[in-house]
Amino acid sequence: MIEWGLYNYWVVIFLMMTGLYVVIARGNLIKKIIGLNIFQVSVIMFYVSMGKVRGGTAPIEAAGFEVYSNPLPHVLMLTAIVVGVATSALALALVVRIKETYGTIEEDEIRRIEADEDAS
Amino acid sequence: MLDLVHLVLFTFLAVVAVAIIRLKDLFAAVMLMGIFSLLSASLFTVMDAVDVAFTEAAVGAGISTILMLATLALTDSEEHPEHNKFQAMPLIAVVLTGVTLVFATFDMPRYGDPDAPIHQYVAPYYIEHTEEEIGVPNMVTAILASYRGYDTWGETTVIFTACVGVMLLLGGHAIVDRFRRRKPPGREGEP
């Protein structure tokens, strides 16, 4: 018997590991940033899915509703989304400068150019 | 218990993530990233996090995609497969970490459990006292701007720092001029 009550955590872990794999294994810098974004969404998903209460509604006070989902993870994740975009903007700016200087955004080529420079 | 809509959306999210990492065309990957954000926004809506959902839809699917496309325009929109030799080590490390984390989930409270520790301490206080103490019906707004206002202040500091960093790195219009008289790969010709 599969416990569907844990399915949300499993998908979150799958997404997290997908993102982590891209960050570690792919050489393309933009692909790495995409992986980082996937990782970030998975963390947000984790918090928000923990805040859900069975039979609850969105945490906006209204007559006739007694059970609300937990608003605290929502607040924390709002901050996380905006900060995540700020950091990925910074990362993309760095990629643009790397392209300008090295003429490539592939990690192994950048390493090769660096090694050539050190040798000469 | 998870509804069917949760199951379908979660599964779709995983499928899109796999598609993103397999694509060689970065332009297509960025567009799929937008779909990924939109899917997660709908998932946030069904999980009652409406404020997170519209922030994700605006910021994740909107601004993030635009920034990525702008970067692709200035760099390279194709991932070159010859740089991606298959390595076993990262895959092993990732699978091991994943299996460990899945093993850890069996101690987690089930989805939607009202007795989970996360719902016990400070959250009920916010839910009960927002109306009288802050007077705003939306609890997320009340916590964001009042109870945890210092978090938001810290967030604005981070955004300000990132903005300054991006401006210093790119230098506004200067970047476009530099690209117009760009030299071929390598740094030999530069002063």
Tab-separated table of N, CA, C and O in Angstrom, chain A residues 3-11 13-15 17-18 21-22 24-28 30-31 34 37 41 44-45 48-54 56-61 68-70 72 74-75 78-79 81-82 85-86 89-90 92 97 99-101 106 108-109 117, chain B residues 2 7 10-11 13 17-18 20-21 23 26 33 36 40 43-44 47-49 51-52 55-56 59 67-68 71-72 75 79-80 83-84 94 101-102 105 108-112 118-119 122-123 126 131 137-140 143-144 148 155 159 162 165-166 169 178 187:
chain	number	residue	atom	x	y	z
A	3	GLU	N	1.632	5.072	0.485
A	3	GLU	CA	1.080	6.171	1.273
A	3	GLU	C	1.082	7.452	0.458
A	3	GLU	O	2.110	8.080	0.270
A	4	TRP	N	-0.074	7.836	-0.061
A	4	TRP	CA	-0.128	9.026	-0.915
A	4	TRP	C	0.099	10.298	-0.100
A	4	TRP	O	0.376	11.350	-0.649
A	5	GLY	N	-0.039	10.226	1.219
A	5	GLY	CA	0.174	11.406	2.054
A	5	GLY	C	1.602	11.904	2.030
A	5	GLY	O	1.885	13.003	2.495
A	6	LEU	N	2.526	11.091	1.492
A	6	LEU	CA	3.919	11.526	1.432
A	6	LEU	C	4.346	11.879	0.014
A	6	LEU	O	5.487	12.249	-0.219
A	7	TYR	N	3.403	11.763	-0.936
A	7	TYR	CA	3.748	11.965	-2.341
A	7	TYR	C	4.335	13.355	-2.577
A	7	TYR	O	5.285	13.516	-3.347
A	8	ASN	N	3.795	14.371	-1.885
A	8	ASN	CA	4.301	15.736	-2.079
A	8	ASN	C	5.776	15.832	-1.720
A	8	ASN	O	6.561	16.432	-2.452
A	9	TYR	N	6.181	15.179	-0.623
A	9	TYR	CA	7.593	15.217	-0.242
A	9	TYR	C	8.461	14.519	-1.285
A	9	TYR	O	9.554	14.975	-1.593
A	10	TRP	N	7.945	13.417	-1.832
A	10	TRP	CA	8.749	12.663	-2.804
A	10	TRP	C	8.973	13.487	-4.067
A	10	TRP	O	10.079	13.519	-4.600
A	11	VAL	N	7.901	14.142	-4.540
A	11	VAL	CA	8.091	14.970	-5.733
A	11	VAL	C	9.065	16.112	-5.425
A	11	VAL	O	9.935	16.441	-6.234
A	13	ILE	N	11.509	16.073	-3.321
A	13	ILE	CA	12.872	15.520	-3.298
A	13	ILE	C	13.350	15.248	-4.718
A	13	ILE	O	14.496	15.553	-5.065
A	14	PHE	N	12.457	14.728	-5.563
A	14	PHE	CA	12.833	14.467	-6.958
A	14	PHE	C	13.264	15.756	-7.646
A	14	PHE	O	14.324	15.822	-8.288
A	15	LEU	N	12.464	16.815	-7.476
A	15	LEU	CA	12.798	18.095	-8.111
A	15	LEU	C	14.119	18.626	-7.573
A	15	LEU	O	14.971	19.120	-8.315
A	17	MET	N	16.629	16.990	-6.309
A	17	MET	CA	17.776	16.221	-6.799
A	17	MET	C	18.015	16.503	-8.282
A	17	MET	O	19.151	16.534	-8.737
A	18	THR	N	16.924	16.717	-9.052
A	18	THR	CA	17.088	17.095	-10.459
A	18	THR	C	17.883	18.384	-10.559
A	18	THR	O	18.854	18.493	-11.316
A	21	TYR	N	21.499	17.878	-9.574
A	21	TYR	CA	22.261	17.173	-10.612
A	21	TYR	C	22.685	18.134	-11.716
A	21	TYR	O	23.832	18.117	-12.160
A	22	VAL	N	21.751	19.001	-12.140
A	22	VAL	CA	22.089	19.961	-13.195
A	22	VAL	C	23.217	20.880	-12.722
A	22	VAL	O	24.163	21.149	-13.460
A	24	ILE	N	25.538	20.288	-10.536
A	24	ILE	CA	26.834	19.608	-10.418
A	24	ILE	C	27.354	19.187	-11.786
A	24	ILE	O	28.506	19.429	-12.129
A	25	ALA	N	26.496	18.545	-12.610
A	25	ALA	CA	27.004	17.800	-13.757
A	25	ALA	C	27.057	18.600	-15.051
A	25	ALA	O	27.853	18.293	-15.924
A	26	ARG	N	26.214	19.607	-15.232
A	26	ARG	CA	26.201	20.318	-16.501
A	26	ARG	C	27.245	21.423	-16.532
A	26	ARG	O	27.442	22.125	-15.531
A	27	GLY	N	27.891	21.580	-17.692
A	27	GLY	CA	28.953	22.566	-17.803
A	27	GLY	C	28.458	23.942	-18.208
A	27	GLY	O	29.132	24.938	-17.987
A	28	ASN	N	27.265	23.993	-18.809
A	28	ASN	CA	26.755	25.267	-19.297
A	28	ASN	C	26.260	26.123	-18.130
A	28	ASN	O	25.454	25.685	-17.323
A	30	ILE	N	24.337	28.822	-17.930
A	30	ILE	CA	22.905	29.158	-17.876
A	30	ILE	C	22.102	27.949	-17.415
A	30	ILE	O	21.166	28.069	-16.632
A	31	LYS	N	22.491	26.756	-17.889
A	31	LYS	CA	21.816	25.533	-17.450
A	31	LYS	C	21.966	25.361	-15.943
A	31	LYS	O	21.036	24.941	-15.262
A	34	ILE	N	19.431	27.532	-14.318
A	34	ILE	CA	18.103	26.914	-14.422
A	34	ILE	C	17.955	25.828	-13.364
A	34	ILE	O	16.926	25.716	-12.688
A	37	ASN	N	17.249	27.316	-10.089
A	37	ASN	CA	15.857	27.759	-9.987
A	37	ASN	C	14.929	26.598	-9.666
A	37	ASN	O	14.003	26.746	-8.865
A	41	VAL	N	12.448	26.284	-6.432
A	41	VAL	CA	11.009	26.020	-6.465
A	41	VAL	C	10.677	24.808	-5.598
A	41	VAL	O	9.662	24.778	-4.910
A	44	ILE	N	10.472	25.846	-1.999
A	44	ILE	CA	9.237	26.605	-1.762
A	44	ILE	C	8.051	25.659	-1.678
A	44	ILE	O	7.200	25.757	-0.781
A	45	MET	N	8.022	24.686	-2.628
A	45	MET	CA	6.949	23.693	-2.653
A	45	MET	C	6.901	22.911	-1.339
A	45	MET	O	5.828	22.631	-0.804
A	48	VAL	N	5.365	25.184	1.449
A	48	VAL	CA	3.944	25.454	1.246
A	48	VAL	C	3.124	24.186	1.466
A	48	VAL	O	2.059	24.226	2.069
A	49	SER	N	3.644	23.009	1.014
A	49	SER	CA	2.870	21.792	1.195
A	49	SER	C	2.806	21.391	2.666
A	49	SER	O	1.857	20.736	3.083
A	50	MET	N	3.810	21.801	3.453
A	50	MET	CA	3.707	21.520	4.890
A	50	MET	C	2.679	22.416	5.570
A	50	MET	O	2.096	22.051	6.592
A	51	GLY	N	2.449	23.613	4.995
A	51	GLY	CA	1.524	24.549	5.626
A	51	GLY	C	0.063	24.233	5.384
A	51	GLY	O	-0.811	24.782	6.027
A	52	LYS	N	-0.200	23.335	4.441
A	52	LYS	CA	-1.595	23.005	4.108
A	52	LYS	C	-2.267	22.224	5.240
A	52	LYS	O	-1.682	21.314	5.809
A	53	VAL	N	-3.501	22.624	5.575
A	53	VAL	CA	-4.292	21.892	6.557
A	53	VAL	C	-5.483	21.269	5.848
A	53	VAL	O	-6.126	21.915	5.028
A	54	ARG	N	-5.754	20.016	6.175
A	54	ARG	CA	-6.867	19.311	5.544
A	54	ARG	C	-8.177	20.062	5.796
A	54	ARG	O	-8.473	20.451	6.933
A	56	GLY	N	-8.814	22.999	5.125
A	56	GLY	CA	-8.608	24.415	5.386
A	56	GLY	C	-8.820	25.247	4.144
A	56	GLY	O	-8.977	24.728	3.039
A	57	THR	N	-8.832	26.576	4.332
A	57	THR	CA	-8.972	27.467	3.196
A	57	THR	C	-7.826	28.473	3.223
A	57	THR	O	-7.011	28.473	4.152
A	58	ALA	N	-7.727	29.298	2.180
A	58	ALA	CA	-6.648	30.290	2.127
A	58	ALA	C	-6.730	31.211	3.345
A	58	ALA	O	-7.825	31.553	3.781
A	59	PRO	N	-5.575	31.590	3.923
A	59	PRO	CA	-5.591	32.342	5.187
A	59	PRO	C	-6.030	33.794	5.026
A	59	PRO	O	-5.277	34.720	5.263
A	60	ILE	N	-7.273	33.972	4.603
A	60	ILE	CA	-7.862	35.319	4.541
A	60	ILE	C	-9.135	35.277	5.368
A	60	ILE	O	-10.051	34.493	5.087
A	61	GLU	N	-9.172	36.097	6.407
A	61	GLU	CA	-10.270	36.086	7.367
A	61	GLU	C	-11.604	36.350	6.663
A	61	GLU	O	-11.741	37.324	5.942
A	68	TYR	N	-8.148	27.537	8.732
A	68	TYR	CA	-7.292	28.189	7.745
A	68	TYR	C	-5.981	27.431	7.639
A	68	TYR	O	-5.497	26.874	8.624
A	69	SER	N	-5.387	27.447	6.422
A	69	SER	CA	-4.047	26.880	6.291
A	69	SER	C	-3.054	27.792	6.995
A	69	SER	O	-3.337	28.962	7.247
A	70	ASN	N	-1.887	27.233	7.275
A	70	ASN	CA	-0.883	27.963	8.049
A	70	ASN	C	-0.302	29.118	7.231
A	70	ASN	O	0.316	28.883	6.195
A	72	LEU	N	2.149	31.185	7.989
A	72	LEU	CA	3.561	31.514	8.223
A	72	LEU	C	4.493	31.029	7.097
A	72	LEU	O	5.308	31.818	6.609
A	74	HIS	N	3.781	30.649	4.057
A	74	HIS	CA	3.496	31.467	2.880
A	74	HIS	C	4.312	32.753	2.932
A	74	HIS	O	4.904	33.167	1.935
A	75	VAL	N	4.333	33.376	4.123
A	75	VAL	CA	5.081	34.624	4.266
A	75	VAL	C	6.563	34.391	4.000
A	75	VAL	O	7.204	35.132	3.237
A	78	LEU	N	7.196	33.858	0.312
A	78	LEU	CA	7.119	35.094	-0.484
A	78	LEU	C	8.487	35.757	-0.511
A	78	LEU	O	8.997	36.157	-1.557
A	79	THR	N	9.088	35.864	0.685
A	79	THR	CA	10.425	36.448	0.775
A	79	THR	C	11.411	35.636	-0.051
A	79	THR	O	12.225	36.196	-0.790
A	81	ILE	N	10.972	33.723	-2.711
A	81	ILE	CA	10.819	33.863	-4.165
A	81	ILE	C	11.512	35.127	-4.647
A	81	ILE	O	12.297	35.120	-5.600
A	82	VAL	N	11.236	36.235	-3.942
A	82	VAL	CA	11.776	37.516	-4.403
A	82	VAL	C	13.299	37.528	-4.272
A	82	VAL	O	14.014	37.968	-5.179
A	85	VAL	N	14.854	35.518	-7.101
A	85	VAL	CA	14.974	36.221	-8.377
A	85	VAL	C	16.133	37.214	-8.330
A	85	VAL	O	16.889	37.346	-9.301
A	86	ALA	N	16.309	37.875	-7.181
A	86	ALA	CA	17.415	38.827	-7.069
A	86	ALA	C	18.754	38.121	-7.247
A	86	ALA	O	19.621	38.583	-7.999
A	89	ALA	N	19.247	37.040	-10.850
A	89	ALA	CA	19.603	38.188	-11.695
A	89	ALA	C	21.092	38.481	-11.580
A	89	ALA	O	21.781	38.716	-12.578
A	90	LEU	N	21.598	38.420	-10.363
A	90	LEU	CA	23.034	38.655	-10.146
A	90	LEU	C	23.865	37.584	-10.859
A	90	LEU	O	24.863	37.896	-11.522
A	92	LEU	N	23.004	35.826	-13.482
A	92	LEU	CA	22.929	36.013	-14.934
A	92	LEU	C	23.838	37.156	-15.368
A	92	LEU	O	24.486	37.082	-16.425
A	97	ARG	N	29.037	38.782	-18.060
A	97	ARG	CA	30.423	39.264	-17.999
A	97	ARG	C	31.426	38.159	-18.340
A	97	ARG	O	32.448	38.414	-18.979
A	99	LYS	N	30.882	35.659	-20.397
A	99	LYS	CA	30.817	35.505	-21.850
A	99	LYS	C	31.654	36.587	-22.534
A	99	LYS	O	32.376	36.325	-23.495
A	100	GLU	N	31.536	37.796	-21.999
A	100	GLU	CA	32.266	38.926	-22.568
A	100	GLU	C	33.781	38.701	-22.481
A	100	GLU	O	34.514	38.970	-23.429
A	101	THR	N	34.230	38.192	-21.346
A	101	THR	CA	35.663	38.067	-21.127
A	101	THR	C	36.247	36.838	-21.806
A	101	THR	O	37.301	36.901	-22.426
A	106	GLU	N	30.731	27.819	-21.384
A	106	GLU	CA	30.901	26.411	-21.009
A	106	GLU	C	32.054	26.312	-20.023
A	106	GLU	O	33.149	26.830	-20.268
A	108	ASP	N	34.117	23.928	-19.001
A	108	ASP	CA	35.401	23.294	-19.308
A	108	ASP	C	36.248	24.174	-20.229
A	108	ASP	O	37.470	24.212	-20.106
A	109	GLU	N	35.578	24.914	-21.144
A	109	GLU	CA	36.347	25.813	-22.002
A	109	GLU	C	36.956	26.949	-21.216
A	109	GLU	O	38.097	27.359	-21.468
A	117	GLU	N	46.324	30.394	-20.219
A	117	GLU	CA	46.888	31.676	-19.785
A	117	GLU	C	47.947	31.490	-18.719
A	117	GLU	O	48.969	32.159	-18.724
B	2	LEU	N	-4.137	13.362	-0.350
B	2	LEU	CA	-3.978	14.190	-1.539
B	2	LEU	C	-5.137	13.982	-2.494
B	2	LEU	O	-5.572	12.854	-2.715
B	7	LEU	N	-2.122	15.268	-7.180
B	7	LEU	CA	-1.315	14.196	-7.776
B	7	LEU	C	-0.917	14.536	-9.202
B	7	LEU	O	0.251	14.462	-9.577
B	10	PHE	N	1.549	17.596	-9.318
B	10	PHE	CA	2.882	17.229	-8.831
B	10	PHE	C	3.608	16.384	-9.877
B	10	PHE	O	4.790	16.619	-10.175
B	11	THR	N	2.883	15.400	-10.466
B	11	THR	CA	3.516	14.536	-11.460
B	11	THR	C	3.942	15.341	-12.683
B	11	THR	O	5.049	15.178	-13.198
B	13	LEU	N	4.733	18.432	-12.794
B	13	LEU	CA	5.884	19.254	-12.421
B	13	LEU	C	7.176	18.454	-12.584
B	13	LEU	O	8.163	18.942	-13.149
B	17	ALA	N	10.278	19.120	-15.222
B	17	ALA	CA	11.653	19.286	-14.749
B	17	ALA	C	12.608	18.395	-15.531
B	17	ALA	O	13.683	18.828	-15.950
B	18	VAL	N	12.190	17.145	-15.770
B	18	VAL	CA	13.038	16.228	-16.542
B	18	VAL	C	13.220	16.751	-17.965
B	18	VAL	O	14.329	16.750	-18.510
B	20	ILE	N	13.165	19.803	-18.939
B	20	ILE	CA	14.058	20.968	-18.913
B	20	ILE	C	15.512	20.529	-18.909
B	20	ILE	O	16.328	21.054	-19.665
B	21	ILE	N	15.854	19.550	-18.075
B	21	ILE	CA	17.277	19.204	-18.012
B	21	ILE	C	17.732	18.428	-19.243
B	21	ILE	O	18.904	18.410	-19.554
B	23	LEU	N	16.755	19.112	-22.404
B	23	LEU	CA	16.783	19.948	-23.602
B	23	LEU	C	18.162	20.548	-23.825
B	23	LEU	O	18.796	21.032	-22.893
B	26	LEU	N	18.684	26.029	-25.189
B	26	LEU	CA	18.458	26.776	-23.953
B	26	LEU	C	17.214	27.652	-24.036
B	26	LEU	O	16.541	27.883	-23.033
B	33	MET	N	10.812	26.586	-18.436
B	33	MET	CA	10.948	27.096	-17.065
B	33	MET	C	9.744	27.973	-16.714
B	33	MET	O	9.238	27.925	-15.592
B	36	PHE	N	6.971	25.689	-16.029
B	36	PHE	CA	7.244	25.100	-14.720
B	36	PHE	C	6.770	26.037	-13.604
B	36	PHE	O	6.094	25.616	-12.666
B	40	SER	N	3.742	25.448	-10.957
B	40	SER	CA	3.903	25.497	-9.497
B	40	SER	C	2.978	26.554	-8.914
B	40	SER	O	2.461	26.367	-7.811
B	43	LEU	N	-0.240	24.928	-8.434
B	43	LEU	CA	-0.136	24.025	-7.288
B	43	LEU	C	-0.225	24.800	-5.972
B	43	LEU	O	-0.874	24.368	-5.018
B	44	PHE	N	0.410	25.990	-5.925
B	44	PHE	CA	0.307	26.812	-4.718
B	44	PHE	C	-1.132	27.225	-4.467
B	44	PHE	O	-1.582	27.282	-3.321
B	47	MET	N	-2.969	24.529	-2.906
B	47	MET	CA	-2.496	24.308	-1.532
B	47	MET	C	-2.774	25.519	-0.652
B	47	MET	O	-2.135	25.700	0.381
B	48	ASP	N	-3.703	26.379	-1.063
B	48	ASP	CA	-4.186	27.527	-0.283
B	48	ASP	C	-3.195	28.675	-0.161
B	48	ASP	O	-3.432	29.607	0.596
B	49	ALA	N	-2.065	28.614	-0.852
B	49	ALA	CA	-1.094	29.701	-0.724
B	49	ALA	C	-1.291	30.687	-1.869
B	49	ALA	O	-0.487	30.768	-2.785
B	51	ASP	N	-1.204	33.965	-2.041
B	51	ASP	CA	-0.225	35.062	-2.174
B	51	ASP	C	1.060	34.560	-2.818
B	51	ASP	O	1.634	35.218	-3.685
B	52	VAL	N	1.502	33.367	-2.388
B	52	VAL	CA	2.698	32.780	-2.994
B	52	VAL	C	2.441	32.506	-4.466
B	52	VAL	O	3.305	32.726	-5.314
B	55	THR	N	2.670	35.685	-6.555
B	55	THR	CA	4.058	36.144	-6.627
B	55	THR	C	4.864	35.261	-7.565
B	55	THR	O	5.652	35.755	-8.377
B	56	GLU	N	4.651	33.947	-7.458
B	56	GLU	CA	5.385	33.019	-8.329
B	56	GLU	C	5.015	33.251	-9.796
B	56	GLU	O	5.892	33.255	-10.675
B	59	VAL	N	6.603	36.831	-10.665
B	59	VAL	CA	8.062	36.924	-10.564
B	59	VAL	C	8.744	35.730	-11.232
B	59	VAL	O	9.660	35.894	-12.023
B	67	LEU	N	14.522	37.940	-17.677
B	67	LEU	CA	15.961	38.057	-17.378
B	67	LEU	C	16.754	36.982	-18.101
B	67	LEU	O	17.806	37.244	-18.690
B	68	MET	N	16.211	35.741	-18.086
B	68	MET	CA	16.909	34.636	-18.748
B	68	MET	C	17.003	34.881	-20.248
B	68	MET	O	18.058	34.657	-20.856
B	71	THR	N	19.600	37.363	-21.045
B	71	THR	CA	20.938	36.785	-20.956
B	71	THR	C	21.244	35.924	-22.177
B	71	THR	O	22.342	35.971	-22.727
B	72	LEU	N	20.242	35.157	-22.643
B	72	LEU	CA	20.454	34.318	-23.827
B	72	LEU	C	20.784	35.183	-25.037
B	72	LEU	O	21.643	34.840	-25.852
B	75	THR	N	24.342	36.104	-24.752
B	75	THR	CA	25.354	35.048	-24.721
B	75	THR	C	25.093	34.011	-25.811
B	75	THR	O	25.284	34.295	-26.977
B	79	GLU	N	23.170	24.775	-25.943
B	79	GLU	CA	24.085	24.063	-25.078
B	79	GLU	C	24.841	23.075	-25.954
B	79	GLU	O	24.228	22.325	-26.703
B	80	HIS	N	26.176	23.100	-25.897
B	80	HIS	CA	26.923	22.254	-26.819
B	80	HIS	C	27.178	20.896	-26.197
B	80	HIS	O	27.832	20.798	-25.162
B	83	HIS	N	30.396	19.263	-24.606
B	83	HIS	CA	30.925	19.636	-23.293
B	83	HIS	C	30.315	18.802	-22.173
B	83	HIS	O	30.708	18.941	-21.026
B	84	ASN	N	29.313	17.991	-22.524
B	84	ASN	CA	28.625	17.243	-21.479
B	84	ASN	C	28.966	15.767	-21.542
B	84	ASN	O	28.160	14.943	-21.934
B	94	VAL	N	23.773	12.235	-6.303
B	94	VAL	CA	22.408	12.747	-6.261
B	94	VAL	C	21.427	11.652	-5.869
B	94	VAL	O	20.538	11.864	-5.035
B	101	LEU	N	16.953	11.120	1.673
B	101	LEU	CA	15.876	12.066	1.994
B	101	LEU	C	14.523	11.371	1.966
B	101	LEU	O	13.675	11.614	2.837
B	102	VAL	N	14.302	10.478	0.969
B	102	VAL	CA	13.031	9.752	0.906
B	102	VAL	C	12.860	8.893	2.153
B	102	VAL	O	11.779	8.835	2.746
B	105	THR	N	11.534	10.907	4.894
B	105	THR	CA	10.146	11.386	4.842
B	105	THR	C	9.190	10.493	5.618
B	105	THR	O	8.100	10.938	5.961
B	108	MET	N	7.896	12.041	8.535
B	108	MET	CA	7.235	13.341	8.401
B	108	MET	C	5.738	13.207	8.640
B	108	MET	O	5.154	12.151	8.392
B	109	PRO	N	5.083	14.295	9.118
B	109	PRO	CA	3.620	14.265	9.201
B	109	PRO	C	3.020	14.148	7.810
B	109	PRO	O	3.587	14.637	6.844
B	110	ARG	N	1.864	13.471	7.713
B	110	ARG	CA	1.235	13.283	6.414
B	110	ARG	C	0.688	14.602	5.891
B	110	ARG	O	0.420	15.523	6.660
B	111	TYR	N	0.488	14.645	4.556
B	111	TYR	CA	0.008	15.868	3.910
B	111	TYR	C	-1.330	16.315	4.493
B	111	TYR	O	-2.273	15.534	4.569
B	112	GLY	N	-1.410	17.572	4.945
B	112	GLY	CA	-2.668	18.117	5.431
B	112	GLY	C	-3.009	17.762	6.860
B	112	GLY	O	-4.097	18.089	7.328
B	118	ILE	N	4.194	21.884	12.760
B	118	ILE	CA	4.253	23.213	12.158
B	118	ILE	C	3.020	24.043	12.520
B	118	ILE	O	3.075	25.259	12.581
B	119	HIS	N	1.889	23.368	12.826
B	119	HIS	CA	0.663	24.111	13.111
B	119	HIS	C	0.462	24.365	14.609
B	119	HIS	O	-0.601	24.819	15.015
B	122	VAL	N	3.464	29.081	16.857
B	122	VAL	CA	3.195	30.501	16.669
B	122	VAL	C	2.072	30.744	15.656
B	122	VAL	O	1.377	31.746	15.734
B	123	ALA	N	1.858	29.779	14.748
B	123	ALA	CA	0.865	29.987	13.688
B	123	ALA	C	-0.556	30.192	14.232
B	123	ALA	O	-1.246	31.111	13.777
B	126	TYR	N	-1.068	33.760	15.285
B	126	TYR	CA	-1.273	34.679	14.162
B	126	TYR	C	-2.701	34.581	13.639
B	126	TYR	O	-3.360	35.587	13.376
B	131	GLU	N	-6.935	39.641	13.346
B	131	GLU	CA	-8.090	40.526	13.189
B	131	GLU	C	-8.051	41.668	14.208
B	131	GLU	O	-8.169	42.840	13.854
B	137	PRO	N	-7.740	41.637	7.011
B	137	PRO	CA	-8.286	40.277	6.869
B	137	PRO	C	-7.274	39.264	6.339
B	137	PRO	O	-7.330	38.096	6.707
B	138	ASN	N	-6.369	39.698	5.481
B	138	ASN	CA	-5.396	38.758	4.920
B	138	ASN	C	-4.250	38.550	5.902
B	138	ASN	O	-3.449	39.447	6.164
B	139	MET	N	-4.168	37.322	6.456
B	139	MET	CA	-3.162	37.050	7.486
B	139	MET	C	-1.751	37.124	6.931
B	139	MET	O	-0.821	37.513	7.634
B	140	VAL	N	-1.592	36.718	5.672
B	140	VAL	CA	-0.244	36.751	5.084
B	140	VAL	C	0.272	38.185	5.052
B	140	VAL	O	1.412	38.464	5.438
B	143	ILE	N	1.196	39.323	8.672
B	143	ILE	CA	2.461	38.790	9.171
B	143	ILE	C	3.625	39.425	8.430
B	143	ILE	O	4.618	39.845	9.026
B	144	LEU	N	3.480	39.536	7.096
B	144	LEU	CA	4.568	40.056	6.273
B	144	LEU	C	4.922	41.483	6.670
B	144	LEU	O	6.095	41.839	6.804
B	148	ARG	N	6.246	40.127	11.205
B	148	ARG	CA	7.589	39.782	10.745
B	148	ARG	C	8.111	40.848	9.791
B	148	ARG	O	8.755	40.552	8.793
B	155	GLU	N	14.715	41.465	3.442
B	155	GLU	CA	14.517	41.100	2.040
B	155	GLU	C	14.818	42.293	1.135
B	155	GLU	O	15.515	42.161	0.127
B	159	ILE	N	17.555	42.662	-1.926
B	159	ILE	CA	17.234	43.082	-3.301
B	159	ILE	C	18.059	44.298	-3.675
B	159	ILE	O	18.603	44.384	-4.785
B	162	ALA	N	21.517	43.193	-4.450
B	162	ALA	CA	21.585	42.514	-5.748
B	162	ALA	C	21.498	43.522	-6.887
B	162	ALA	O	22.216	43.417	-7.884
B	165	GLY	N	24.724	45.222	-7.255
B	165	GLY	CA	25.665	44.287	-7.862
B	165	GLY	C	25.476	44.183	-9.365
B	165	GLY	O	26.434	44.268	-10.131
B	166	VAL	N	24.202	44.029	-9.811
B	166	VAL	CA	23.929	43.899	-11.247
B	166	VAL	C	24.343	45.172	-11.972
B	166	VAL	O	24.969	45.133	-13.042
B	169	LEU	N	28.039	45.298	-12.267
B	169	LEU	CA	28.565	44.292	-13.203
B	169	LEU	C	28.318	44.677	-14.652
B	169	LEU	O	29.174	44.510	-15.507
B	178	ARG	N	29.953	47.629	-25.563
B	178	ARG	CA	31.075	46.687	-25.475
B	178	ARG	C	30.843	45.481	-26.366
B	178	ARG	O	31.746	44.980	-27.008
B	187	ARG	N	41.320	36.264	-24.583
B	187	ARG	CA	41.486	37.579	-23.980
B	187	ARG	C	42.705	38.316	-24.518
B	187	ARG	O	43.094	39.340	-23.994
